[in-house]
Amino acid sequence: MKRMTVAAVVVACVVTGDLDARADRWEPVRGDRSTVRDAASVIGHRGNPADVYTENTVASMRSAAAAGATAVEFDVRVTADDRFVVMHDAGLGRTTTCEGLVRAKTLDWILQRCRGQRRREPVPALAEVLAWSRSAGVDLLVELKQAAGWDIDRMRDVIAAIERRDLGAHAEFLSFDPNLLELVEQVAPAMRTQLIISGSRDHDLAISRFDGVYVDPAEATPDLVSRFHALGMTAYGRNSNNPADWARYWSAGIDGFLTDRPDAADRVLRTL
């Protein structure tokens, strides 16, 4: 198992100025996980969808950064021409002005025809999000969706795109599917991988295989988090918009958590 380091410390880093200046100071956090317990990462879930922007758009991610997040989570799917679009659902209908399955459309078709439901924002290709992250100094959590199209060649393409922009130290992969994360490990053993644990799923699925886990609020106890930390792993919280869950995550010693409301979460954590 690889030694895992925390990728982003967010609570004390609220954006008040030019993001380019922030990118100039952008450094991955290194060293033992215990050196950063005075802060928990607030991660924008699909950006900042509780604001006015469509989820998984660059506008939503930019809003999350302005709200205090230095990391954003987003979803990647494979298109009909084996390229990559940032999209949560298998279908286009819920979040865009188009209909149909992502896997049945080419990337160019989606980019040219589809817009976000809320403010008609452009639907981003993976390359656009990576370029924004590089310029803004915002870490990335790339969720791999359980869907057709993923194989070792596609994983090589995704990782190559990340490495071409020198983002390897600023990106992590997460998924419900351990097989997808194992593809990441095969292609790039140094890339950080996080397994999403839910409900009765055995936590041991992640041990000695991946760098960390994402757990539900009800499972976030000090004992469980300490267990993973003792193994050199990280423990993050799954998406929640409930301040009681944020406080529970903090009390458990979790490294960070996902939320649709990064601005509110940042304010709450400052009071704990």
PDB file of C-alpha atoms in Angstrom:
ATOM      1  CA  MET A   1       0.000   0.000   0.000  1.00  0.00           C
ATOM      2  CA  LYS A   2       1.284   3.452  -0.864  1.00  0.00           C
ATOM      3  CA  ARG A   3       1.833   6.086   1.764  1.00  0.00           C
ATOM      4  CA  MET A   4      -0.950   8.626   1.392  1.00  0.00           C
ATOM      5  CA  THR A   5      -0.673  12.357   1.945  1.00  0.00           C
ATOM      6  CA  VAL A   6      -3.436  14.893   2.288  1.00  0.00           C
ATOM      7  CA  ALA A   7      -3.933  16.871  -0.899  1.00  0.00           C
ATOM      8  CA  ALA A   8      -5.708  20.002   0.321  1.00  0.00           C
ATOM      9  CA  VAL A   9      -6.151  22.044   3.473  1.00  0.00           C
ATOM     10  CA  VAL A  10      -9.140  24.284   2.999  1.00  0.00           C
ATOM     11  CA  VAL A  11     -10.575  25.772   6.179  1.00  0.00           C
ATOM     12  CA  ALA A  12      -8.007  28.542   6.570  1.00  0.00           C
ATOM     13  CA  CYS A  13      -7.767  29.304   2.855  1.00  0.00           C
ATOM     14  CA  VAL A  14     -10.727  31.452   1.771  1.00  0.00           C
ATOM     15  CA  VAL A  15     -10.380  33.035  -1.651  1.00  0.00           C
ATOM     16  CA  THR A  16     -10.534  36.812  -1.469  1.00  0.00           C
ATOM     17  CA  GLY A  17      -8.385  37.840  -4.418  1.00  0.00           C
ATOM     18  CA  ASP A  18      -7.126  36.819  -7.816  1.00  0.00           C
ATOM     19  CA  LEU A  19      -7.016  33.056  -8.313  1.00  0.00           C
ATOM     20  CA  ASP A  20      -3.834  33.436 -10.365  1.00  0.00           C
ATOM     21  CA  ALA A  21      -2.051  34.610  -7.219  1.00  0.00           C
ATOM     22  CA  ARG A  22      -3.353  31.561  -5.425  1.00  0.00           C
ATOM     23  CA  ALA A  23      -1.995  29.297  -8.165  1.00  0.00           C
ATOM     24  CA  ASP A  24       1.446  30.843  -7.687  1.00  0.00           C
ATOM     25  CA  ARG A  25       1.395  29.626  -4.052  1.00  0.00           C
ATOM     26  CA  TRP A  26      -0.084  26.224  -4.928  1.00  0.00           C
ATOM     27  CA  GLU A  27       1.854  23.436  -3.284  1.00  0.00           C
ATOM     28  CA  PRO A  28       0.723  19.918  -2.416  1.00  0.00           C
ATOM     29  CA  VAL A  29       0.695  19.149   1.307  1.00  0.00           C
ATOM     30  CA  ARG A  30       3.378  16.591   2.043  1.00  0.00           C
ATOM     31  CA  GLY A  31       4.504  14.624   5.059  1.00  0.00           C
ATOM     32  CA  ASP A  32       2.695  12.606   7.686  1.00  0.00           C
ATOM     33  CA  ARG A  33      -1.052  13.064   7.895  1.00  0.00           C
ATOM     34  CA  SER A  34      -0.797  14.044  11.571  1.00  0.00           C
ATOM     35  CA  THR A  35       0.834  17.351  10.636  1.00  0.00           C
ATOM     36  CA  VAL A  36      -2.460  18.768   9.311  1.00  0.00           C
ATOM     37  CA  ARG A  37      -5.030  17.819  11.970  1.00  0.00           C
ATOM     38  CA  ASP A  38      -5.761  21.466  12.717  1.00  0.00           C
ATOM     39  CA  ALA A  39      -7.824  21.676   9.515  1.00  0.00           C
ATOM     40  CA  ALA A  40     -10.304  19.599   7.544  1.00  0.00           C
ATOM     41  CA  SER A  41     -10.689  19.932   3.786  1.00  0.00           C
ATOM     42  CA  VAL A  42     -13.978  21.278   2.483  1.00  0.00           C
ATOM     43  CA  ILE A  43     -14.411  19.830  -1.000  1.00  0.00           C
ATOM     44  CA  GLY A  44     -16.910  21.229  -3.468  1.00  0.00           C
ATOM     45  CA  HIS A  45     -19.140  18.343  -4.586  1.00  0.00           C
ATOM     46  CA  ARG A  46     -19.495  18.781  -8.354  1.00  0.00           C
ATOM     47  CA  GLY A  47     -18.367  22.326  -7.685  1.00  0.00           C
ATOM     48  CA  ASN A  48     -20.868  24.468  -5.830  1.00  0.00           C
ATOM     49  CA  PRO A  49     -24.287  23.276  -7.081  1.00  0.00           C
ATOM     50  CA  ALA A  50     -26.147  24.837  -4.143  1.00  0.00           C
ATOM     51  CA  ASP A  51     -25.311  28.158  -5.786  1.00  0.00           C
ATOM     52  CA  VAL A  52     -26.879  29.240  -9.086  1.00  0.00           C
ATOM     53  CA  TYR A  53     -24.685  27.161 -11.396  1.00  0.00           C
ATOM     54  CA  THR A  54     -25.210  23.767 -12.988  1.00  0.00           C
ATOM     55  CA  GLU A  55     -23.247  20.989 -11.314  1.00  0.00           C
ATOM     56  CA  ASN A  56     -20.011  19.775 -12.905  1.00  0.00           C
ATOM     57  CA  THR A  57     -19.480  22.953 -14.920  1.00  0.00           C
ATOM     58  CA  VAL A  58     -16.420  25.145 -14.683  1.00  0.00           C
ATOM     59  CA  ALA A  59     -18.664  27.964 -13.464  1.00  0.00           C
ATOM     60  CA  SER A  60     -19.786  25.774 -10.554  1.00  0.00           C
ATOM     61  CA  MET A  61     -16.192  24.846  -9.744  1.00  0.00           C
ATOM     62  CA  ARG A  62     -15.091  28.459  -9.906  1.00  0.00           C
ATOM     63  CA  SER A  63     -17.900  29.328  -7.489  1.00  0.00           C
ATOM     64  CA  ALA A  64     -16.726  26.594  -5.096  1.00  0.00           C
ATOM     65  CA  ALA A  65     -13.202  28.002  -5.089  1.00  0.00           C
ATOM     66  CA  ALA A  66     -14.533  31.487  -4.389  1.00  0.00           C
ATOM     67  CA  ALA A  67     -16.568  30.037  -1.507  1.00  0.00           C
ATOM     68  CA  GLY A  68     -13.472  28.649   0.213  1.00  0.00           C
ATOM     69  CA  ALA A  69     -12.808  25.238  -1.305  1.00  0.00           C
ATOM     70  CA  THR A  70      -9.337  24.446  -2.584  1.00  0.00           C
ATOM     71  CA  ALA A  71     -10.513  21.098  -3.940  1.00  0.00           C
ATOM     72  CA  VAL A  72     -13.436  20.167  -6.165  1.00  0.00           C
ATOM     73  CA  GLU A  73     -14.921  16.769  -6.937  1.00  0.00           C
ATOM     74  CA  PHE A  74     -16.320  16.022 -10.373  1.00  0.00           C
ATOM     75  CA  ASP A  75     -17.446  13.028 -12.434  1.00  0.00           C
ATOM     76  CA  VAL A  76     -15.948  11.736 -15.670  1.00  0.00           C
ATOM     77  CA  ARG A  77     -17.680   9.624 -18.318  1.00  0.00           C
ATOM     78  CA  VAL A  78     -16.506   8.148 -21.595  1.00  0.00           C
ATOM     79  CA  THR A  79     -18.194   9.372 -24.799  1.00  0.00           C
ATOM     80  CA  ALA A  80     -18.964   7.437 -27.983  1.00  0.00           C
ATOM     81  CA  ASP A  81     -15.574   8.349 -29.460  1.00  0.00           C
ATOM     82  CA  ASP A  82     -13.724   7.266 -26.293  1.00  0.00           C
ATOM     83  CA  ARG A  83     -13.076  10.795 -25.065  1.00  0.00           C
ATOM     84  CA  PHE A  84     -13.987  12.327 -21.729  1.00  0.00           C
ATOM     85  CA  VAL A  85     -16.782  14.611 -20.626  1.00  0.00           C
ATOM     86  CA  VAL A  86     -17.499  15.899 -17.122  1.00  0.00           C
ATOM     87  CA  MET A  87     -20.940  14.511 -16.322  1.00  0.00           C
ATOM     88  CA  HIS A  88     -22.493  12.673 -13.374  1.00  0.00           C
ATOM     89  CA  ASP A  89     -25.429  10.889 -15.004  1.00  0.00           C
ATOM     90  CA  ALA A  90     -25.390   8.298 -17.759  1.00  0.00           C
ATOM     91  CA  GLY A  91     -28.000  10.452 -19.499  1.00  0.00           C
ATOM     92  CA  LEU A  92     -27.786  14.087 -20.551  1.00  0.00           C
ATOM     93  CA  GLY A  93     -31.350  15.091 -19.686  1.00  0.00           C
ATOM     94  CA  ARG A  94     -31.186  16.020 -15.993  1.00  0.00           C
ATOM     95  CA  THR A  95     -28.355  18.545 -16.101  1.00  0.00           C
ATOM     96  CA  THR A  96     -28.173  19.688 -19.730  1.00  0.00           C
ATOM     97  CA  THR A  97     -30.414  20.954 -22.518  1.00  0.00           C
ATOM     98  CA  CYS A  98     -29.863  17.709 -24.466  1.00  0.00           C
ATOM     99  CA  GLU A  99     -31.308  14.207 -24.262  1.00  0.00           C
ATOM    100  CA  GLY A 100     -29.764  10.803 -24.793  1.00  0.00           C
ATOM    101  CA  LEU A 101     -26.953   8.767 -23.301  1.00  0.00           C
ATOM    102  CA  VAL A 102     -23.456  10.184 -22.897  1.00  0.00           C
ATOM    103  CA  ARG A 103     -21.956   6.970 -24.238  1.00  0.00           C
ATOM    104  CA  ALA A 104     -24.032   7.287 -27.411  1.00  0.00           C
ATOM    105  CA  LYS A 105     -22.776  10.791 -28.272  1.00  0.00           C
ATOM    106  CA  THR A 106     -19.374  12.017 -29.387  1.00  0.00           C
ATOM    107  CA  LEU A 107     -17.592  14.598 -27.296  1.00  0.00           C
ATOM    108  CA  ASP A 108     -17.837  17.217 -30.044  1.00  0.00           C
ATOM    109  CA  TRP A 109     -21.591  16.600 -30.353  1.00  0.00           C
ATOM    110  CA  ILE A 110     -22.054  17.228 -26.627  1.00  0.00           C
ATOM    111  CA  LEU A 111     -19.809  20.298 -26.517  1.00  0.00           C
ATOM    112  CA  GLN A 112     -21.439  21.909 -29.544  1.00  0.00           C
ATOM    113  CA  ARG A 113     -25.094  21.211 -28.723  1.00  0.00           C
ATOM    114  CA  CYS A 114     -25.509  20.902 -24.966  1.00  0.00           C
ATOM    115  CA  ARG A 115     -25.614  23.539 -22.252  1.00  0.00           C
ATOM    116  CA  GLY A 116     -26.175  23.452 -18.511  1.00  0.00           C
ATOM    117  CA  GLN A 117     -29.793  23.465 -17.358  1.00  0.00           C
ATOM    118  CA  ARG A 118     -29.475  26.350 -14.926  1.00  0.00           C
ATOM    119  CA  ARG A 119     -27.578  29.102 -16.722  1.00  0.00           C
ATOM    120  CA  ARG A 120     -26.817  27.555 -20.096  1.00  0.00           C
ATOM    121  CA  GLU A 121     -23.179  27.067 -19.114  1.00  0.00           C
ATOM    122  CA  PRO A 122     -20.908  25.106 -21.471  1.00  0.00           C
ATOM    123  CA  VAL A 123     -20.647  21.417 -20.678  1.00  0.00           C
ATOM    124  CA  PRO A 124     -16.928  20.878 -20.072  1.00  0.00           C
ATOM    125  CA  ALA A 125     -14.612  18.277 -21.492  1.00  0.00           C
ATOM    126  CA  LEU A 126     -12.119  16.864 -19.022  1.00  0.00           C
ATOM    127  CA  ALA A 127      -9.370  18.908 -20.666  1.00  0.00           C
ATOM    128  CA  GLU A 128     -11.187  22.162 -19.876  1.00  0.00           C
ATOM    129  CA  VAL A 129     -11.493  21.325 -16.185  1.00  0.00           C
ATOM    130  CA  LEU A 130      -7.825  20.353 -16.006  1.00  0.00           C
ATOM    131  CA  ALA A 131      -6.797  23.633 -17.627  1.00  0.00           C
ATOM    132  CA  TRP A 132      -8.938  25.597 -15.169  1.00  0.00           C
ATOM    133  CA  SER A 133      -7.489  23.693 -12.190  1.00  0.00           C
ATOM    134  CA  ARG A 134      -3.952  24.398 -13.331  1.00  0.00           C
ATOM    135  CA  SER A 135      -4.577  28.140 -13.621  1.00  0.00           C
ATOM    136  CA  ALA A 136      -6.702  28.457 -10.465  1.00  0.00           C
ATOM    137  CA  GLY A 137      -4.605  26.349  -8.092  1.00  0.00           C
ATOM    138  CA  VAL A 138      -7.485  24.094  -7.097  1.00  0.00           C
ATOM    139  CA  ASP A 139      -7.000  20.386  -6.353  1.00  0.00           C
ATOM    140  CA  LEU A 140      -9.138  17.819  -8.160  1.00  0.00           C
ATOM    141  CA  LEU A 141     -10.983  14.701  -7.029  1.00  0.00           C
ATOM    142  CA  VAL A 142     -11.870  12.737 -10.138  1.00  0.00           C
ATOM    143  CA  GLU A 143     -14.770  10.334  -9.637  1.00  0.00           C
ATOM    144  CA  LEU A 144     -14.801   7.462 -12.093  1.00  0.00           C
ATOM    145  CA  LYS A 145     -18.357   6.376 -12.834  1.00  0.00           C
ATOM    146  CA  GLN A 146     -19.264   2.704 -13.077  1.00  0.00           C
ATOM    147  CA  ALA A 147     -20.169   2.622 -16.774  1.00  0.00           C
ATOM    148  CA  ALA A 148     -19.273   1.210 -20.152  1.00  0.00           C
ATOM    149  CA  GLY A 149     -16.149   2.494 -21.829  1.00  0.00           C
ATOM    150  CA  TRP A 150     -13.571   2.198 -19.084  1.00  0.00           C
ATOM    151  CA  ASP A 151     -10.597  -0.018 -19.817  1.00  0.00           C
ATOM    152  CA  ILE A 152      -6.867   0.264 -19.307  1.00  0.00           C
ATOM    153  CA  ASP A 153      -6.407   2.301 -22.501  1.00  0.00           C
ATOM    154  CA  ARG A 154      -8.972   4.885 -21.442  1.00  0.00           C
ATOM    155  CA  MET A 155      -7.369   5.061 -18.001  1.00  0.00           C
ATOM    156  CA  ARG A 156      -3.999   5.686 -19.598  1.00  0.00           C
ATOM    157  CA  ASP A 157      -5.566   8.539 -21.586  1.00  0.00           C
ATOM    158  CA  VAL A 158      -7.079  10.172 -18.484  1.00  0.00           C
ATOM    159  CA  ILE A 159      -3.885   9.910 -16.464  1.00  0.00           C
ATOM    160  CA  ALA A 160      -1.783  11.163 -19.369  1.00  0.00           C
ATOM    161  CA  ALA A 161      -4.027  14.233 -19.630  1.00  0.00           C
ATOM    162  CA  ILE A 162      -3.511  14.925 -15.928  1.00  0.00           C
ATOM    163  CA  GLU A 163       0.240  14.418 -16.096  1.00  0.00           C
ATOM    164  CA  ARG A 164       0.650  16.576 -19.223  1.00  0.00           C
ATOM    165  CA  ARG A 165      -0.595  19.498 -17.157  1.00  0.00           C
ATOM    166  CA  ASP A 166       1.671  18.619 -14.234  1.00  0.00           C
ATOM    167  CA  LEU A 167      -1.356  17.906 -12.033  1.00  0.00           C
ATOM    168  CA  GLY A 168      -0.305  14.515 -10.684  1.00  0.00           C
ATOM    169  CA  ALA A 169       0.360  15.914  -7.204  1.00  0.00           C
ATOM    170  CA  HIS A 170      -2.967  17.761  -7.235  1.00  0.00           C
ATOM    171  CA  ALA A 171      -5.371  15.028  -8.353  1.00  0.00           C
ATOM    172  CA  GLU A 172      -6.910  11.980  -6.721  1.00  0.00           C
ATOM    173  CA  PHE A 173      -9.227   9.324  -8.105  1.00  0.00           C
ATOM    174  CA  LEU A 174     -12.266   8.023  -6.252  1.00  0.00           C
ATOM    175  CA  SER A 175     -14.914   5.468  -7.147  1.00  0.00           C
ATOM    176  CA  PHE A 176     -17.446   2.991  -5.807  1.00  0.00           C
ATOM    177  CA  ASP A 177     -15.829   0.441  -8.116  1.00  0.00           C
ATOM    178  CA  PRO A 178     -12.560  -1.050  -6.828  1.00  0.00           C
ATOM    179  CA  ASN A 179     -11.850  -2.462 -10.283  1.00  0.00           C
ATOM    180  CA  LEU A 180     -11.653   1.036 -11.770  1.00  0.00           C
ATOM    181  CA  LEU A 181      -9.289   2.153  -9.033  1.00  0.00           C
ATOM    182  CA  GLU A 182      -7.130  -0.885  -9.655  1.00  0.00           C
ATOM    183  CA  LEU A 183      -6.825   0.205 -13.294  1.00  0.00           C
ATOM    184  CA  VAL A 184      -5.517   3.544 -12.012  1.00  0.00           C
ATOM    185  CA  GLU A 185      -2.997   1.697  -9.832  1.00  0.00           C
ATOM    186  CA  GLN A 186      -1.833  -0.394 -12.801  1.00  0.00           C
ATOM    187  CA  VAL A 187      -1.256   2.631 -14.993  1.00  0.00           C
ATOM    188  CA  ALA A 188       0.167   5.022 -12.389  1.00  0.00           C
ATOM    189  CA  PRO A 189       1.054   3.400  -9.057  1.00  0.00           C
ATOM    190  CA  ALA A 190       1.911   6.768  -7.505  1.00  0.00           C
ATOM    191  CA  MET A 191      -1.521   8.249  -8.269  1.00  0.00           C
ATOM    192  CA  ARG A 192      -3.741   8.515  -5.185  1.00  0.00           C
ATOM    193  CA  THR A 193      -6.877   6.368  -5.080  1.00  0.00           C
ATOM    194  CA  GLN A 194      -9.856   6.486  -2.724  1.00  0.00           C
ATOM    195  CA  LEU A 195     -12.602   3.867  -2.395  1.00  0.00           C
ATOM    196  CA  ILE A 196     -16.110   5.085  -1.571  1.00  0.00           C
ATOM    197  CA  ILE A 197     -17.444   2.966   1.293  1.00  0.00           C
ATOM    198  CA  SER A 198     -21.192   2.907   1.899  1.00  0.00           C
ATOM    199  CA  GLY A 199     -23.529   1.172   4.323  1.00  0.00           C
ATOM    200  CA  SER A 200     -22.591  -2.403   5.166  1.00  0.00           C
ATOM    201  CA  ARG A 201     -19.720  -2.545   2.707  1.00  0.00           C
ATOM    202  CA  ASP A 202     -16.627  -4.062   4.314  1.00  0.00           C
ATOM    203  CA  HIS A 203     -14.047  -1.393   5.101  1.00  0.00           C
ATOM    204  CA  ASP A 204     -11.320  -3.988   4.599  1.00  0.00           C
ATOM    205  CA  LEU A 205     -11.951  -3.759   0.843  1.00  0.00           C
ATOM    206  CA  ALA A 206      -9.743  -0.670   0.844  1.00  0.00           C
ATOM    207  CA  ILE A 207      -6.943  -1.809   3.159  1.00  0.00           C
ATOM    208  CA  SER A 208      -3.646  -2.616   1.438  1.00  0.00           C
ATOM    209  CA  ARG A 209      -5.232  -1.750  -1.913  1.00  0.00           C
ATOM    210  CA  PHE A 210      -5.975   1.969  -1.954  1.00  0.00           C
ATOM    211  CA  ASP A 211      -4.820   5.184  -0.312  1.00  0.00           C
ATOM    212  CA  GLY A 212      -7.984   6.060   1.535  1.00  0.00           C
ATOM    213  CA  VAL A 213     -11.744   5.863   1.862  1.00  0.00           C
ATOM    214  CA  TYR A 214     -14.876   7.990   1.739  1.00  0.00           C
ATOM    215  CA  VAL A 215     -17.374   7.066   4.469  1.00  0.00           C
ATOM    216  CA  ASP A 216     -20.982   7.956   5.290  1.00  0.00           C
ATOM    217  CA  PRO A 217     -21.642  10.411   8.152  1.00  0.00           C
ATOM    218  CA  ALA A 218     -23.072   7.667  10.397  1.00  0.00           C
ATOM    219  CA  GLU A 219     -19.877   5.640  10.014  1.00  0.00           C
ATOM    220  CA  ALA A 220     -17.482   8.492  10.753  1.00  0.00           C
ATOM    221  CA  THR A 221     -16.323   7.618  14.263  1.00  0.00           C
ATOM    222  CA  PRO A 222     -12.997   8.451  15.907  1.00  0.00           C
ATOM    223  CA  ASP A 223     -12.188   4.734  16.160  1.00  0.00           C
ATOM    224  CA  LEU A 224     -12.733   4.081  12.462  1.00  0.00           C
ATOM    225  CA  VAL A 225     -10.850   7.184  11.343  1.00  0.00           C
ATOM    226  CA  SER A 226      -7.963   6.370  13.694  1.00  0.00           C
ATOM    227  CA  ARG A 227      -7.815   2.864  12.263  1.00  0.00           C
ATOM    228  CA  PHE A 228      -7.285   4.163   8.754  1.00  0.00           C
ATOM    229  CA  HIS A 229      -4.839   6.845   9.853  1.00  0.00           C
ATOM    230  CA  ALA A 230      -2.749   4.252  11.691  1.00  0.00           C
ATOM    231  CA  LEU A 231      -2.361   2.461   8.361  1.00  0.00           C
ATOM    232  CA  GLY A 232      -1.206   5.629   6.626  1.00  0.00           C
ATOM    233  CA  MET A 233      -4.535   6.037   4.842  1.00  0.00           C
ATOM    234  CA  THR A 234      -6.843   9.038   4.646  1.00  0.00           C
ATOM    235  CA  ALA A 235     -10.510   9.070   5.620  1.00  0.00           C
ATOM    236  CA  TYR A 236     -12.877  11.530   3.978  1.00  0.00           C
ATOM    237  CA  GLY A 237     -16.596  12.086   4.429  1.00  0.00           C
ATOM    238  CA  ARG A 238     -19.143  11.508   1.692  1.00  0.00           C
ATOM    239  CA  ASN A 239     -21.330  14.323   0.456  1.00  0.00           C
ATOM    240  CA  SER A 240     -23.499  16.031   3.076  1.00  0.00           C
ATOM    241  CA  ASN A 241     -25.215  19.405   3.315  1.00  0.00           C
ATOM    242  CA  ASN A 242     -26.120  18.971   6.989  1.00  0.00           C
ATOM    243  CA  PRO A 243     -24.156  21.049   9.533  1.00  0.00           C
ATOM    244  CA  ALA A 244     -24.603  18.284  12.115  1.00  0.00           C
ATOM    245  CA  ASP A 245     -22.754  15.911   9.791  1.00  0.00           C
ATOM    246  CA  TRP A 246     -19.976  18.434   9.273  1.00  0.00           C
ATOM    247  CA  ALA A 247     -19.517  18.677  13.032  1.00  0.00           C
ATOM    248  CA  ARG A 248     -19.523  14.885  13.289  1.00  0.00           C
ATOM    249  CA  TYR A 249     -16.860  14.642  10.615  1.00  0.00           C
ATOM    250  CA  TRP A 250     -14.730  17.188  12.458  1.00  0.00           C
ATOM    251  CA  SER A 251     -15.128  15.427  15.809  1.00  0.00           C
ATOM    252  CA  ALA A 252     -14.163  12.096  14.242  1.00  0.00           C
ATOM    253  CA  GLY A 253     -10.895  13.576  12.971  1.00  0.00           C
ATOM    254  CA  ILE A 254     -11.765  13.101   9.322  1.00  0.00           C
ATOM    255  CA  ASP A 255      -9.430  14.633   6.738  1.00  0.00           C
ATOM    256  CA  GLY A 256     -12.138  16.382   4.769  1.00  0.00           C
ATOM    257  CA  PHE A 257     -15.608  15.983   3.290  1.00  0.00           C
ATOM    258  CA  LEU A 258     -17.715  16.660   0.246  1.00  0.00           C
ATOM    259  CA  THR A 259     -20.551  19.169   0.253  1.00  0.00           C
ATOM    260  CA  ASP A 260     -22.772  21.082  -2.159  1.00  0.00           C
ATOM    261  CA  ARG A 261     -22.442  24.063   0.217  1.00  0.00           C
ATOM    262  CA  PRO A 262     -18.716  24.801   0.636  1.00  0.00           C
ATOM    263  CA  ASP A 263     -19.313  28.380   1.747  1.00  0.00           C
ATOM    264  CA  ALA A 264     -21.614  27.343   4.603  1.00  0.00           C
ATOM    265  CA  ALA A 265     -19.358  24.441   5.579  1.00  0.00           C
ATOM    266  CA  ASP A 266     -16.335  26.688   5.762  1.00  0.00           C
ATOM    267  CA  ARG A 267     -18.190  29.079   8.098  1.00  0.00           C
ATOM    268  CA  VAL A 268     -19.355  26.243  10.355  1.00  0.00           C
ATOM    269  CA  LEU A 269     -15.898  24.689  10.671  1.00  0.00           C
ATOM    270  CA  ARG A 270     -14.454  28.018  11.738  1.00  0.00           C
ATOM    271  CA  THR A 271     -16.690  27.882  14.821  1.00  0.00           C
ATOM    272  CA  LEU A 272     -15.616  24.388  15.934  1.00  0.00           C
TER     273      LEU A 272
END
